[in-house]
Short mmCIF file of C-alpha atoms in Angstrom, two decimals:
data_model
loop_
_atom_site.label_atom_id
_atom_site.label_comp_id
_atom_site.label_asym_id
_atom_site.label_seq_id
_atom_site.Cartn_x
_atom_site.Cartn_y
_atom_site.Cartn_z
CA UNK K 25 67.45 43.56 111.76
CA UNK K 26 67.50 45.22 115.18
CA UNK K 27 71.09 45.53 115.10
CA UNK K 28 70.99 47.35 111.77
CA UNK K 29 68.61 49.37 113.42
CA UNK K 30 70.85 50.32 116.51
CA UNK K 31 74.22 51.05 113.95
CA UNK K 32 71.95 53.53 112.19
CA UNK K 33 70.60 55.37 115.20
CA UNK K 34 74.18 55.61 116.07
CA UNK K 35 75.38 56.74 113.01
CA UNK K 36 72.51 59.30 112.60
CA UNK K 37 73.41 60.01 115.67
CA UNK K 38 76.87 60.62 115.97
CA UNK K 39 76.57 62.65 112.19
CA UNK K 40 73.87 64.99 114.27
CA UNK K 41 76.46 65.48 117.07
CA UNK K 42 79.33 66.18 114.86
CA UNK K 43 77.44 68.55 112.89
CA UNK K 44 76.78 70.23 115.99
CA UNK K 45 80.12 70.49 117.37
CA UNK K 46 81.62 72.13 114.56
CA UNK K 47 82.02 75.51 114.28
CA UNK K 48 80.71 77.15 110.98
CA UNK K 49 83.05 79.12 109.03
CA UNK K 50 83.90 82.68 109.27
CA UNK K 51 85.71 85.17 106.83
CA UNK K 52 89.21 85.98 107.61
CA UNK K 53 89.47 89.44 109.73
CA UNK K 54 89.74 92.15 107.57
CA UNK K 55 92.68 94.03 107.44
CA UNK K 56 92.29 98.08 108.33
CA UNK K 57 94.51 100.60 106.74
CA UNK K 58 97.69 102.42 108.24
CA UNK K 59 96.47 105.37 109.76
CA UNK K 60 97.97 107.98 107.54
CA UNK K 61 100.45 109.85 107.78
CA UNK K 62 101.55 112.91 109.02
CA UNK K 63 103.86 115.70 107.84
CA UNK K 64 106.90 115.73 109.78
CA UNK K 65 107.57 118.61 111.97
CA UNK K 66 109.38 121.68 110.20
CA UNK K 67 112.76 121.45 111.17
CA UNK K 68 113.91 124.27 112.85
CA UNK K 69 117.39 125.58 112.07
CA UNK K 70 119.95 125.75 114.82
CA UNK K 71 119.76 128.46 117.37
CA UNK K 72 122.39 131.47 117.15
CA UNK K 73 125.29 130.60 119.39
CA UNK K 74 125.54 132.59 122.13
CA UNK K 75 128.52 135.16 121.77
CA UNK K 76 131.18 134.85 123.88
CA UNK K 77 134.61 136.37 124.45
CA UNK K 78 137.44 134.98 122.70
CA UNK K 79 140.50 134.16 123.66
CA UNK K 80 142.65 136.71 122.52
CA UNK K 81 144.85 133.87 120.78
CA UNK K 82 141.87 133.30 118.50
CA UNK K 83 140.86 136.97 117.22
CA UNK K 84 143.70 137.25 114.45
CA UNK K 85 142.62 134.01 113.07
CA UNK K 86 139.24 135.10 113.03
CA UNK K 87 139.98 138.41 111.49
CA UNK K 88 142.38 136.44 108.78
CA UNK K 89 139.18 134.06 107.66
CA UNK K 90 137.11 137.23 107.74
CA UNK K 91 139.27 139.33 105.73
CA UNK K 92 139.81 136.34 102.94
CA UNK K 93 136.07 135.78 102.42
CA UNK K 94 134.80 137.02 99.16
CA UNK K 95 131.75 138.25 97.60
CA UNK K 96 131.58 135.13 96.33
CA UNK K 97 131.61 133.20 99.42
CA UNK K 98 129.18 135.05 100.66
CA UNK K 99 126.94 134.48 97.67
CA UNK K 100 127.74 130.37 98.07
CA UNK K 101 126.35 130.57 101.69
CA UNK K 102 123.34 132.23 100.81
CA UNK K 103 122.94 130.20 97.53
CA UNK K 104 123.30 127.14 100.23
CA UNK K 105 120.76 128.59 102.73
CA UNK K 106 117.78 129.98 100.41
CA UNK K 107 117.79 126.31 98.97
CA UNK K 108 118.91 127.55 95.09
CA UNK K 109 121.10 123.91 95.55
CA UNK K 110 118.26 122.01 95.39
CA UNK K 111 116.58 122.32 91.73
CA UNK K 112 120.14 123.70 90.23
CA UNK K 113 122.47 121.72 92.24
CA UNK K 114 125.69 122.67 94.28
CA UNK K 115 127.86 124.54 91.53
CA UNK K 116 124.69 125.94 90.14
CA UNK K 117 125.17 123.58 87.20
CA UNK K 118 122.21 122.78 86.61
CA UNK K 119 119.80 119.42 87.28
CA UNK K 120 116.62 117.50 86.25
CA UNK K 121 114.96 120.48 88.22
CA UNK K 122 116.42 123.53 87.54
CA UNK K 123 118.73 124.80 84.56
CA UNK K 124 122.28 125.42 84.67
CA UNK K 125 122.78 129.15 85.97
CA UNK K 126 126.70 129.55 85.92
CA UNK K 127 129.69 130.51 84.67
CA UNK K 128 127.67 132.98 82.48
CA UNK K 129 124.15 134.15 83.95
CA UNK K 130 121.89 136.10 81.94
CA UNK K 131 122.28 139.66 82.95
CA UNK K 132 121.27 141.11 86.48
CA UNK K 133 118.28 143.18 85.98
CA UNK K 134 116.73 140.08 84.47
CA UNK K 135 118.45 137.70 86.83
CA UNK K 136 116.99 139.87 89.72
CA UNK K 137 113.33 139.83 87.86
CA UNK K 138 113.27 136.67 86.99
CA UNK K 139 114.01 135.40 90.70
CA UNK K 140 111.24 137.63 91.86
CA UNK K 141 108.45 137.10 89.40
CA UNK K 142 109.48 133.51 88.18
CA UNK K 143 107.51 131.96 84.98
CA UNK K 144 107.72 127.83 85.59
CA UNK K 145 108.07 125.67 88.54
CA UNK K 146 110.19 128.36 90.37
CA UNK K 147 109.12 129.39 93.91
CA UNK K 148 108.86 133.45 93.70
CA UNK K 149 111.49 134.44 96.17
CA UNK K 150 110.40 138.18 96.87
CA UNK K 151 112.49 140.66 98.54
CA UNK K 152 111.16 140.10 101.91
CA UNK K 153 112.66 136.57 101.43
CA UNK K 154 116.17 137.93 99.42
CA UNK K 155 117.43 141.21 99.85
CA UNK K 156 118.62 142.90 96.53
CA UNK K 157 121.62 143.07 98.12
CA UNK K 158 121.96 138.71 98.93
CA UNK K 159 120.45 138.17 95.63
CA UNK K 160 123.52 140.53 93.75
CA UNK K 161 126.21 138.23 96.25
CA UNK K 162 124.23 135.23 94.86
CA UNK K 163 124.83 136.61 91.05
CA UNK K 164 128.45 137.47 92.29
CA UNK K 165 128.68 133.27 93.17
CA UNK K 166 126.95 132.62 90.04
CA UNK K 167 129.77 134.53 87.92
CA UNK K 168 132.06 132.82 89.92
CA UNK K 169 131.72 129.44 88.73
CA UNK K 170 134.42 128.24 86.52
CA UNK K 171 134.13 127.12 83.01
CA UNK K 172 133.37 123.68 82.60
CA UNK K 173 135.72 121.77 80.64
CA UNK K 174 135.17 121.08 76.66
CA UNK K 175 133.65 117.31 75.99
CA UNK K 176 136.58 116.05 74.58
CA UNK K 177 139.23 117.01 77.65
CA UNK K 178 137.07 114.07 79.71
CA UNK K 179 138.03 111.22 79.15
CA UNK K 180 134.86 108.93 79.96
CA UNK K 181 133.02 111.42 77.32
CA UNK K 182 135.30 111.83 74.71
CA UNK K 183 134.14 110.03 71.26
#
């Protein structure tokens, strides 16, 4: 009897110890958000490079590429830099943004209102942004652009 006595003072024992030892259970750490995030810096367009001299080799070259520049070209560059590319794509045939605005754009005196006064999704582009004369080389590009193609002359759309 004694010695059943001793192997449960142990046991109670050793189950009191153990019970002590562990460590009790603690949630997971919680997981914090991303910080959020910020708008990227505007990006800043390249500064004007610094005129220089040229070599005298270079000048008729120059003056040929100046010379064979059109109205149109012009009106491609600005199309390019006031961003028209982006909702009516690079031929200003149109996209899921935008509709198509060449080979035939509605006339200019409602081209020219339109662009300033949009009605839908259209950014206003006043004429502190385009000059009448930059938005009439941008109609000039705009009645530029060939004709596209009839549906049966491609052959991946042809029926």
């Amino acid at each position: 009897m004694c010695l059943r006595l001793v192997i449960v003072v142990v046991l109670v024992t050793v189950v009191s110890v153990s019970a002590q030892v562990r460590p009790t259970p603690q949630a997971p750490p919680r997981r914090t958000a991303p910080p959020p995030r910020t708008a990227p810096p505007p990006k800043r367009e390249a500064p004007e490079p610094t005129e220089s001299k040229p070599a005298p080799a270079a000048v008729p070259a120059q003056a040929k590429a100046a010379a064979d520049a059109t109205p149109a070209d012009a009106g491609a560059a600005l199309y390019r830099k006031n961003g028209c590319y982006e909702c009516h794509v690079n031929d200003a045939q149109g996209g899921p943004q935008g509709p198509r605005l060449g080979p035939n754009p509605i006339p200019f005196p409602r081209f020219a209102a339109y662009v300033r006064n949009p009605a839908g999704d259209m950014p206003p582009f006043t004429a502190k942004v385009i000059s009448d004369q930059d938005l009439q080389s941008i109609y000039t590009f705009l009645q530029s652009r060939p004709t596209p193609p009839p549906v049966k002359d491609i052959p991946l759309l042809a029926p």
